[in-house]
Amino acid sequence: MDPLVQFGAMTVVIFMFLLGIIGIIVPILPGIILIWGGVLFYAVTVDHFTVISPWLFALITLIAIVAGTAEWWLSFFGAKKSGASWKTVLLGVVGAIAGTFFLPIPVLGTVAGYALGILLGEYLRLRDWQLALKAGIGGIVGWGVGTALQMVGALIMIALFLVAVT
């Protein structure tokens, strides 16, 4: 392959990786999907699935699925472990989406909206601020652990890619 084309493709991949890392920190961008898309772009356009083998790509895809959804299932688990109902967790997700738009400070608006949604949902369900606060904190802890797991998954995906292509 022409070295200039390969250089251009690698530049696109690195840009997607950097955007993906930012997307994990700023939940408006689909971080894991951008990183996975960078690997797919390279495998299809440059590599034709030779160095990035179908098996390696399948492993990276599995990591992307687990890490990419960790924020949601761990925040759900954290809220449920603290006693929240599934309707409350759903209200937390709606709050996270609303918080992202109404308080457009990266991460803060999303997390605050999620916590307020859970707090409101549990208070309406139980009429007990203390239990509602416990569920809200559990959801936030789960969200934080999920974000950390997403970052670890992203770094593993990038490391697998770099080991394969270098």
mmCIF file of N, CA and C in Angstrom, residues 4-122:
data_model
loop_
_atom_site.group_PDB
_atom_site.id
_atom_site.type_symbol
_atom_site.label_atom_id
_atom_site.label_comp_id
_atom_site.label_asym_id
_atom_site.label_seq_id
_atom_site.Cartn_x
_atom_site.Cartn_y
_atom_site.Cartn_z
ATOM 1 N N LEU A 4 1.812 7.032 1.759
ATOM 2 C CA LEU A 4 1.047 8.246 2.023
ATOM 3 C C LEU A 4 -0.399 7.918 2.392
ATOM 4 N N VAL A 5 -0.974 6.948 1.699
ATOM 5 C CA VAL A 5 -2.339 6.512 2.011
ATOM 6 C C VAL A 5 -2.375 5.869 3.393
ATOM 7 N N GLN A 6 -1.383 5.041 3.687
ATOM 8 C CA GLN A 6 -1.319 4.392 4.995
ATOM 9 C C GLN A 6 -1.159 5.437 6.110
ATOM 10 N N PHE A 7 -0.318 6.443 5.875
ATOM 11 C CA PHE A 7 -0.137 7.514 6.849
ATOM 12 C C PHE A 7 -1.455 8.259 7.085
ATOM 13 N N GLY A 8 -2.170 8.551 5.997
ATOM 14 C CA GLY A 8 -3.463 9.238 6.109
ATOM 15 C C GLY A 8 -4.478 8.419 6.887
ATOM 16 N N ALA A 9 -4.512 7.122 6.600
ATOM 17 C CA ALA A 9 -5.451 6.243 7.312
ATOM 18 C C ALA A 9 -5.102 6.170 8.794
ATOM 19 N N MET A 10 -3.810 6.061 9.106
ATOM 20 C CA MET A 10 -3.400 5.997 10.508
ATOM 21 C C MET A 10 -3.721 7.315 11.219
ATOM 22 N N THR A 11 -3.620 8.427 10.515
ATOM 23 C CA THR A 11 -3.981 9.724 11.092
ATOM 24 C C THR A 11 -5.466 9.755 11.450
ATOM 25 N N VAL A 12 -6.306 9.237 10.553
ATOM 26 C CA VAL A 12 -7.744 9.159 10.827
ATOM 27 C C VAL A 12 -8.002 8.281 12.050
ATOM 28 N N VAL A 13 -7.332 7.146 12.127
ATOM 29 C CA VAL A 13 -7.507 6.218 13.252
ATOM 30 C C VAL A 13 -7.101 6.886 14.566
ATOM 31 N N ILE A 14 -5.956 7.535 14.580
ATOM 32 C CA ILE A 14 -5.493 8.198 15.809
ATOM 33 C C ILE A 14 -6.466 9.299 16.212
ATOM 34 N N PHE A 15 -6.965 10.049 15.246
ATOM 35 C CA PHE A 15 -7.961 11.082 15.529
ATOM 36 C C PHE A 15 -9.224 10.461 16.149
ATOM 37 N N MET A 16 -9.674 9.340 15.589
ATOM 38 C CA MET A 16 -10.861 8.661 16.138
ATOM 39 C C MET A 16 -10.589 8.151 17.548
ATOM 40 N N PHE A 17 -9.387 7.637 17.790
ATOM 41 C CA PHE A 17 -9.022 7.168 19.130
ATOM 42 C C PHE A 17 -9.048 8.323 20.130
ATOM 43 N N LEU A 18 -8.464 9.449 19.751
ATOM 44 C CA LEU A 18 -8.438 10.604 20.652
ATOM 45 C C LEU A 18 -9.855 11.119 20.919
ATOM 46 N N LEU A 19 -10.657 11.210 19.878
ATOM 47 C CA LEU A 19 -12.058 11.607 20.067
ATOM 48 C C LEU A 19 -12.794 10.606 20.958
ATOM 49 N N GLY A 20 -12.488 9.336 20.791
ATOM 50 C CA GLY A 20 -13.111 8.297 21.618
ATOM 51 C C GLY A 20 -12.767 8.449 23.092
ATOM 52 N N ILE A 21 -11.504 8.723 23.386
ATOM 53 C CA ILE A 21 -11.092 8.940 24.781
ATOM 54 C C ILE A 21 -11.816 10.153 25.354
ATOM 55 N N ILE A 22 -11.900 11.222 24.570
ATOM 56 C CA ILE A 22 -12.643 12.412 25.010
ATOM 57 C C ILE A 22 -14.112 12.050 25.226
ATOM 58 N N GLY A 23 -14.657 11.213 24.340
ATOM 59 C CA GLY A 23 -16.061 10.809 24.445
ATOM 60 C C GLY A 23 -16.374 9.997 25.692
ATOM 61 N N ILE A 24 -15.391 9.334 26.242
ATOM 62 C CA ILE A 24 -15.619 8.601 27.489
ATOM 63 C C ILE A 24 -15.712 9.591 28.645
ATOM 64 N N ILE A 25 -14.914 10.630 28.571
ATOM 65 C CA ILE A 25 -14.936 11.645 29.617
ATOM 66 C C ILE A 25 -16.138 12.579 29.448
ATOM 67 N N VAL A 26 -16.437 12.952 28.215
ATOM 68 C CA VAL A 26 -17.567 13.827 27.894
ATOM 69 C C VAL A 26 -18.639 12.962 27.234
ATOM 70 N N PRO A 27 -19.675 12.584 27.977
ATOM 71 C CA PRO A 27 -20.601 11.561 27.470
ATOM 72 C C PRO A 27 -21.496 11.979 26.305
ATOM 73 N N ILE A 28 -21.211 13.107 25.674
ATOM 74 C CA ILE A 28 -21.988 13.495 24.496
ATOM 75 C C ILE A 28 -21.498 12.734 23.271
ATOM 76 N N LEU A 29 -20.193 12.416 23.239
ATOM 77 C CA LEU A 29 -19.602 11.669 22.129
ATOM 78 C C LEU A 29 -19.617 10.172 22.437
ATOM 79 N N PRO A 30 -19.876 9.342 21.437
ATOM 80 C CA PRO A 30 -19.878 7.887 21.665
ATOM 81 C C PRO A 30 -18.454 7.322 21.675
ATOM 82 N N GLY A 31 -17.769 7.445 22.796
ATOM 83 C CA GLY A 31 -16.352 7.135 22.897
ATOM 84 C C GLY A 31 -15.938 5.761 22.418
ATOM 85 N N ILE A 32 -16.528 4.735 22.998
ATOM 86 C CA ILE A 32 -16.149 3.359 22.638
ATOM 87 C C ILE A 32 -16.449 3.079 21.169
ATOM 88 N N ILE A 33 -17.552 3.593 20.682
ATOM 89 C CA ILE A 33 -17.923 3.364 19.280
ATOM 90 C C ILE A 33 -16.908 4.029 18.346
ATOM 91 N N LEU A 34 -16.424 5.208 18.711
ATOM 92 C CA LEU A 34 -15.410 5.877 17.888
ATOM 93 C C LEU A 34 -14.119 5.065 17.839
ATOM 94 N N ILE A 35 -13.706 4.525 18.980
ATOM 95 C CA ILE A 35 -12.483 3.715 19.013
ATOM 96 C C ILE A 35 -12.675 2.437 18.203
ATOM 97 N N TRP A 36 -13.796 1.775 18.410
ATOM 98 C CA TRP A 36 -14.105 0.558 17.653
ATOM 99 C C TRP A 36 -14.168 0.885 16.152
ATOM 100 N N GLY A 37 -14.785 2.015 15.809
ATOM 101 C CA GLY A 37 -14.879 2.429 14.411
ATOM 102 C C GLY A 37 -13.509 2.710 13.806
ATOM 103 N N GLY A 38 -12.593 3.238 14.607
ATOM 104 C CA GLY A 38 -11.228 3.465 14.130
ATOM 105 C C GLY A 38 -10.538 2.158 13.775
ATOM 106 N N VAL A 39 -10.715 1.155 14.637
ATOM 107 C CA VAL A 39 -10.128 -0.164 14.356
ATOM 108 C C VAL A 39 -10.765 -0.755 13.103
ATOM 109 N N LEU A 40 -12.081 -0.666 12.997
ATOM 110 C CA LEU A 40 -12.781 -1.187 11.814
ATOM 111 C C LEU A 40 -12.320 -0.461 10.549
ATOM 112 N N PHE A 41 -12.208 0.850 10.612
ATOM 113 C CA PHE A 41 -11.747 1.641 9.459
ATOM 114 C C PHE A 41 -10.378 1.151 8.988
ATOM 115 N N TYR A 42 -9.461 0.975 9.920
ATOM 116 C CA TYR A 42 -8.117 0.516 9.566
ATOM 117 C C TYR A 42 -8.170 -0.904 8.996
ATOM 118 N N ALA A 43 -8.913 -1.781 9.653
ATOM 119 C CA ALA A 43 -8.978 -3.178 9.214
ATOM 120 C C ALA A 43 -9.565 -3.308 7.812
ATOM 121 N N VAL A 44 -10.530 -2.475 7.490
ATOM 122 C CA VAL A 44 -11.183 -2.562 6.180
ATOM 123 C C VAL A 44 -10.374 -1.844 5.098
ATOM 124 N N THR A 45 -9.900 -0.637 5.392
ATOM 125 C CA THR A 45 -9.283 0.163 4.334
ATOM 126 C C THR A 45 -7.798 -0.107 4.124
ATOM 127 N N VAL A 46 -7.069 -0.369 5.185
ATOM 128 C CA VAL A 46 -5.621 -0.537 5.076
ATOM 129 C C VAL A 46 -5.242 -2.003 5.148
ATOM 130 N N ASP A 47 -5.759 -2.675 6.118
ATOM 131 C CA ASP A 47 -5.281 -3.999 6.507
ATOM 132 C C ASP A 47 -6.014 -5.152 5.824
ATOM 133 N N HIS A 48 -7.245 -4.947 5.436
ATOM 134 C CA HIS A 48 -8.097 -5.989 4.844
ATOM 135 C C HIS A 48 -8.154 -7.241 5.738
ATOM 136 N N PHE A 49 -8.196 -7.008 7.033
ATOM 137 C CA PHE A 49 -8.315 -8.057 8.062
ATOM 138 C C PHE A 49 -7.184 -9.090 7.986
ATOM 139 N N THR A 50 -5.968 -8.600 7.769
ATOM 140 C CA THR A 50 -4.825 -9.523 7.807
ATOM 141 C C THR A 50 -4.096 -9.389 9.142
ATOM 142 N N VAL A 51 -3.579 -8.198 9.447
ATOM 143 C CA VAL A 51 -2.931 -7.982 10.746
ATOM 144 C C VAL A 51 -3.996 -7.871 11.837
ATOM 145 N N ILE A 52 -5.030 -7.103 11.568
ATOM 146 C CA ILE A 52 -6.202 -7.078 12.451
ATOM 147 C C ILE A 52 -7.066 -8.255 11.977
ATOM 148 N N SER A 53 -6.792 -9.426 12.522
ATOM 149 C CA SER A 53 -7.479 -10.642 12.083
ATOM 150 C C SER A 53 -8.949 -10.605 12.505
ATOM 151 N N PRO A 54 -9.778 -11.410 11.873
ATOM 152 C CA PRO A 54 -11.170 -11.488 12.319
ATOM 153 C C PRO A 54 -11.287 -11.850 13.809
ATOM 154 N N TRP A 55 -10.388 -12.694 14.311
ATOM 155 C CA TRP A 55 -10.421 -13.071 15.728
ATOM 156 C C TRP A 55 -10.079 -11.893 16.621
ATOM 157 N N LEU A 56 -9.062 -11.138 16.251
ATOM 158 C CA LEU A 56 -8.693 -9.952 17.021
ATOM 159 C C LEU A 56 -9.819 -8.925 16.964
ATOM 160 N N PHE A 57 -10.398 -8.746 15.788
ATOM 161 C CA PHE A 57 -11.493 -7.795 15.667
ATOM 162 C C PHE A 57 -12.701 -8.236 16.491
ATOM 163 N N ALA A 58 -12.960 -9.536 16.532
ATOM 164 C CA ALA A 58 -14.060 -10.049 17.360
ATOM 165 C C ALA A 58 -13.792 -9.777 18.846
ATOM 166 N N LEU A 59 -12.545 -9.957 19.280
ATOM 167 C CA LEU A 59 -12.186 -9.673 20.673
ATOM 168 C C LEU A 59 -12.366 -8.186 20.973
ATOM 169 N N ILE A 60 -11.908 -7.328 20.079
ATOM 170 C CA ILE A 60 -12.067 -5.884 20.265
ATOM 171 C C ILE A 60 -13.544 -5.511 20.279
ATOM 172 N N THR A 61 -14.341 -6.160 19.452
ATOM 173 C CA THR A 61 -15.782 -5.912 19.432
ATOM 174 C C THR A 61 -16.429 -6.336 20.752
ATOM 175 N N LEU A 62 -16.031 -7.477 21.284
ATOM 176 C CA LEU A 62 -16.564 -7.940 22.573
ATOM 177 C C LEU A 62 -16.204 -6.963 23.691
ATOM 178 N N ILE A 63 -14.963 -6.511 23.707
ATOM 179 C CA ILE A 63 -14.545 -5.519 24.707
ATOM 180 C C ILE A 63 -15.370 -4.245 24.546
ATOM 181 N N ALA A 64 -15.598 -3.830 23.310
ATOM 182 C CA ALA A 64 -16.382 -2.618 23.044
ATOM 183 C C ALA A 64 -17.810 -2.759 23.570
ATOM 184 N N ILE A 65 -18.401 -3.918 23.392
ATOM 185 C CA ILE A 65 -19.779 -4.135 23.859
ATOM 186 C C ILE A 65 -19.837 -4.090 25.380
ATOM 187 N N VAL A 66 -18.948 -4.814 26.033
ATOM 188 C CA VAL A 66 -18.961 -4.863 27.502
ATOM 189 C C VAL A 66 -18.625 -3.490 28.088
ATOM 190 N N ALA A 67 -17.539 -2.894 27.620
ATOM 191 C CA ALA A 67 -17.111 -1.603 28.170
ATOM 192 C C ALA A 67 -18.074 -0.485 27.779
ATOM 193 N N GLY A 68 -18.577 -0.542 26.561
ATOM 194 C CA GLY A 68 -19.468 0.509 26.081
ATOM 195 C C GLY A 68 -20.804 0.557 26.783
ATOM 196 N N THR A 69 -21.228 -0.553 27.305
ATOM 197 C CA THR A 69 -22.510 -0.584 28.022
ATOM 198 C C THR A 69 -22.331 -0.589 29.541
ATOM 199 N N ALA A 70 -21.088 -0.641 30.011
ATOM 200 C CA ALA A 70 -20.821 -0.735 31.458
ATOM 201 C C ALA A 70 -21.415 0.423 32.236
ATOM 202 N N GLU A 71 -21.329 1.615 31.678
ATOM 203 C CA GLU A 71 -21.851 2.796 32.365
ATOM 204 C C GLU A 71 -23.336 2.618 32.701
ATOM 205 N N TRP A 72 -24.064 1.991 31.781
ATOM 206 C CA TRP A 72 -25.505 1.828 31.992
ATOM 207 C C TRP A 72 -25.814 0.680 32.938
ATOM 208 N N TRP A 73 -25.207 -0.506 32.696
ATOM 209 C CA TRP A 73 -25.587 -1.633 33.550
ATOM 210 C C TRP A 73 -24.994 -1.511 34.944
ATOM 211 N N LEU A 74 -23.844 -0.856 35.091
ATOM 212 C CA LEU A 74 -23.302 -0.674 36.441
ATOM 213 C C LEU A 74 -24.052 0.406 37.210
ATOM 214 N N SER A 75 -24.495 1.470 36.536
ATOM 215 C CA SER A 75 -25.296 2.474 37.236
ATOM 216 C C SER A 75 -26.645 1.877 37.626
ATOM 217 N N PHE A 76 -27.199 1.030 36.759
ATOM 218 C CA PHE A 76 -28.442 0.335 37.092
ATOM 219 C C PHE A 76 -28.224 -0.577 38.301
ATOM 220 N N PHE A 77 -27.120 -1.341 38.289
ATOM 221 C CA PHE A 77 -26.807 -2.238 39.400
ATOM 222 C C PHE A 77 -26.589 -1.449 40.693
ATOM 223 N N GLY A 78 -25.870 -0.322 40.594
ATOM 224 C CA GLY A 78 -25.622 0.496 41.779
ATOM 225 C C GLY A 78 -26.905 1.046 42.373
ATOM 226 N N ALA A 79 -27.799 1.516 41.524
ATOM 227 C CA ALA A 79 -29.073 2.039 42.012
ATOM 228 C C ALA A 79 -29.946 0.912 42.563
ATOM 229 N N LYS A 80 -29.989 -0.225 41.857
ATOM 230 C CA LYS A 80 -30.796 -1.362 42.329
ATOM 231 C C LYS A 80 -30.269 -1.888 43.659
ATOM 232 N N LYS A 81 -28.945 -1.944 43.809
ATOM 233 C CA LYS A 81 -28.348 -2.430 45.048
ATOM 234 C C LYS A 81 -28.727 -1.522 46.218
ATOM 235 N N SER A 82 -28.969 -0.262 45.917
ATOM 236 C CA SER A 82 -29.369 0.694 46.947
ATOM 237 C C SER A 82 -30.878 0.719 47.146
ATOM 238 N N GLY A 83 -31.605 -0.127 46.422
ATOM 239 C CA GLY A 83 -33.040 -0.259 46.635
ATOM 240 C C GLY A 83 -33.926 0.387 45.597
ATOM 241 N N ALA A 84 -33.394 0.975 44.547
ATOM 242 C CA ALA A 84 -34.214 1.665 43.548
ATOM 243 C C ALA A 84 -34.977 0.667 42.675
ATOM 244 N N SER A 85 -36.147 1.082 42.222
ATOM 245 C CA SER A 85 -36.926 0.255 41.305
ATOM 246 C C SER A 85 -36.452 0.506 39.876
ATOM 247 N N TRP A 86 -36.857 -0.361 38.952
ATOM 248 C CA TRP A 86 -36.450 -0.180 37.562
ATOM 249 C C TRP A 86 -37.068 1.087 36.977
ATOM 250 N N LYS A 87 -38.263 1.479 37.450
ATOM 251 C CA LYS A 87 -38.879 2.721 36.974
ATOM 252 C C LYS A 87 -38.057 3.932 37.425
ATOM 253 N N THR A 88 -37.516 3.837 38.629
ATOM 254 C CA THR A 88 -36.666 4.913 39.128
ATOM 255 C C THR A 88 -35.403 5.022 38.289
ATOM 256 N N VAL A 89 -34.802 3.896 37.964
ATOM 257 C CA VAL A 89 -33.591 3.909 37.140
ATOM 258 C C VAL A 89 -33.907 4.493 35.766
ATOM 259 N N LEU A 90 -35.049 4.149 35.214
ATOM 260 C CA LEU A 90 -35.467 4.715 33.932
ATOM 261 C C LEU A 90 -35.621 6.235 34.046
ATOM 262 N N LEU A 91 -36.195 6.697 35.149
ATOM 263 C CA LEU A 91 -36.313 8.135 35.378
ATOM 264 C C LEU A 91 -34.921 8.765 35.500
ATOM 265 N N GLY A 92 -33.980 8.026 36.068
ATOM 266 C CA GLY A 92 -32.599 8.499 36.138
ATOM 267 C C GLY A 92 -31.997 8.680 34.752
ATOM 268 N N VAL A 93 -32.269 7.758 33.846
ATOM 269 C CA VAL A 93 -31.764 7.861 32.466
ATOM 270 C C VAL A 93 -32.375 9.083 31.777
ATOM 271 N N VAL A 94 -33.674 9.275 31.971
ATOM 272 C CA VAL A 94 -34.330 10.463 31.406
ATOM 273 C C VAL A 94 -33.704 11.728 31.996
ATOM 274 N N GLY A 95 -33.437 11.696 33.305
ATOM 275 C CA GLY A 95 -32.780 12.833 33.956
ATOM 276 C C GLY A 95 -31.389 13.075 33.401
ATOM 277 N N ALA A 96 -30.650 11.998 33.108
ATOM 278 C CA ALA A 96 -29.301 12.138 32.545
ATOM 279 C C ALA A 96 -29.351 12.812 31.182
ATOM 280 N N ILE A 97 -30.300 12.412 30.358
ATOM 281 C CA ILE A 97 -30.442 13.018 29.037
ATOM 282 C C ILE A 97 -30.825 14.489 29.172
ATOM 283 N N ALA A 98 -31.788 14.765 30.041
ATOM 284 C CA ALA A 98 -32.204 16.157 30.263
ATOM 285 C C ALA A 98 -31.055 16.980 30.838
ATOM 286 N N GLY A 99 -30.333 16.424 31.792
ATOM 287 C CA GLY A 99 -29.215 17.134 32.409
ATOM 288 C C GLY A 99 -28.120 17.465 31.423
ATOM 289 N N THR A 100 -27.906 16.584 30.454
ATOM 290 C CA THR A 100 -26.893 16.823 29.425
ATOM 291 C C THR A 100 -27.222 18.074 28.621
ATOM 292 N N PHE A 101 -28.510 18.302 28.371
ATOM 293 C CA PHE A 101 -28.907 19.443 27.558
ATOM 294 C C PHE A 101 -29.160 20.705 28.378
ATOM 295 N N PHE A 102 -29.727 20.549 29.587
ATOM 296 C CA PHE A 102 -30.051 21.726 30.396
ATOM 297 C C PHE A 102 -28.864 22.265 31.180
ATOM 298 N N LEU A 103 -27.898 21.419 31.482
ATOM 299 C CA LEU A 103 -26.677 21.834 32.167
ATOM 300 C C LEU A 103 -25.510 21.318 31.327
ATOM 301 N N PRO A 104 -25.235 22.018 30.218
ATOM 302 C CA PRO A 104 -24.276 21.481 29.246
ATOM 303 C C PRO A 104 -22.811 21.602 29.674
ATOM 304 N N ILE A 105 -22.541 21.333 30.916
ATOM 305 C CA ILE A 105 -21.163 21.251 31.397
ATOM 306 C C ILE A 105 -20.794 19.776 31.304
ATOM 307 N N PRO A 106 -19.759 19.440 30.512
ATOM 308 C CA PRO A 106 -19.434 18.030 30.299
ATOM 309 C C PRO A 106 -19.434 17.215 31.594
ATOM 310 N N VAL A 107 -20.061 16.107 31.542
ATOM 311 C CA VAL A 107 -20.202 15.119 32.600
ATOM 312 C C VAL A 107 -21.107 15.614 33.729
ATOM 313 N N LEU A 108 -20.891 16.823 34.215
ATOM 314 C CA LEU A 108 -21.641 17.320 35.364
ATOM 315 C C LEU A 108 -23.146 17.309 35.113
ATOM 316 N N GLY A 109 -23.584 17.828 33.965
ATOM 317 C CA GLY A 109 -25.010 17.871 33.656
ATOM 318 C C GLY A 109 -25.614 16.482 33.561
ATOM 319 N N THR A 110 -24.910 15.567 32.934
ATOM 320 C CA THR A 110 -25.407 14.205 32.772
ATOM 321 C C THR A 110 -25.518 13.489 34.111
ATOM 322 N N VAL A 111 -24.460 13.564 34.904
ATOM 323 C CA VAL A 111 -24.452 12.878 36.198
ATOM 324 C C VAL A 111 -25.456 13.522 37.150
ATOM 325 N N ALA A 112 -25.518 14.855 37.160
ATOM 326 C CA ALA A 112 -26.475 15.541 38.033
ATOM 327 C C ALA A 112 -27.908 15.189 37.644
ATOM 328 N N GLY A 113 -28.185 15.163 36.344
ATOM 329 C CA GLY A 113 -29.526 14.795 35.883
ATOM 330 C C GLY A 113 -29.890 13.368 36.260
ATOM 331 N N TYR A 114 -28.921 12.473 36.139
ATOM 332 C CA TYR A 114 -29.150 11.076 36.506
ATOM 333 C C TYR A 114 -29.460 10.963 38.000
ATOM 334 N N ALA A 115 -28.634 11.610 38.812
ATOM 335 C CA ALA A 115 -28.828 11.550 40.264
ATOM 336 C C ALA A 115 -30.168 12.164 40.665
ATOM 337 N N LEU A 116 -30.508 13.308 40.078
ATOM 338 C CA LEU A 116 -31.780 13.950 40.414
ATOM 339 C C LEU A 116 -32.968 13.105 39.960
ATOM 340 N N GLY A 117 -32.827 12.453 38.808
ATOM 341 C CA GLY A 117 -33.898 11.573 38.338
ATOM 342 C C GLY A 117 -34.133 10.416 39.297
ATOM 343 N N ILE A 118 -33.060 9.808 39.765
ATOM 344 C CA ILE A 118 -33.185 8.704 40.729
ATOM 345 C C ILE A 118 -33.737 9.218 42.056
ATOM 346 N N LEU A 119 -33.206 10.339 42.514
ATOM 347 C CA LEU A 119 -33.673 10.925 43.772
ATOM 348 C C LEU A 119 -35.169 11.213 43.711
ATOM 349 N N LEU A 120 -35.606 11.844 42.644
ATOM 350 C CA LEU A 120 -37.030 12.163 42.480
ATOM 351 C C LEU A 120 -37.866 10.898 42.371
ATOM 352 N N GLY A 121 -37.416 9.947 41.562
ATOM 353 C CA GLY A 121 -38.168 8.699 41.384
ATOM 354 C C GLY A 121 -38.334 7.926 42.681
ATOM 355 N N GLU A 122 -37.265 7.827 43.447
ATOM 356 C CA GLU A 122 -37.349 7.092 44.713
ATOM 357 C C GLU A 122 -38.151 7.855 45.760
#
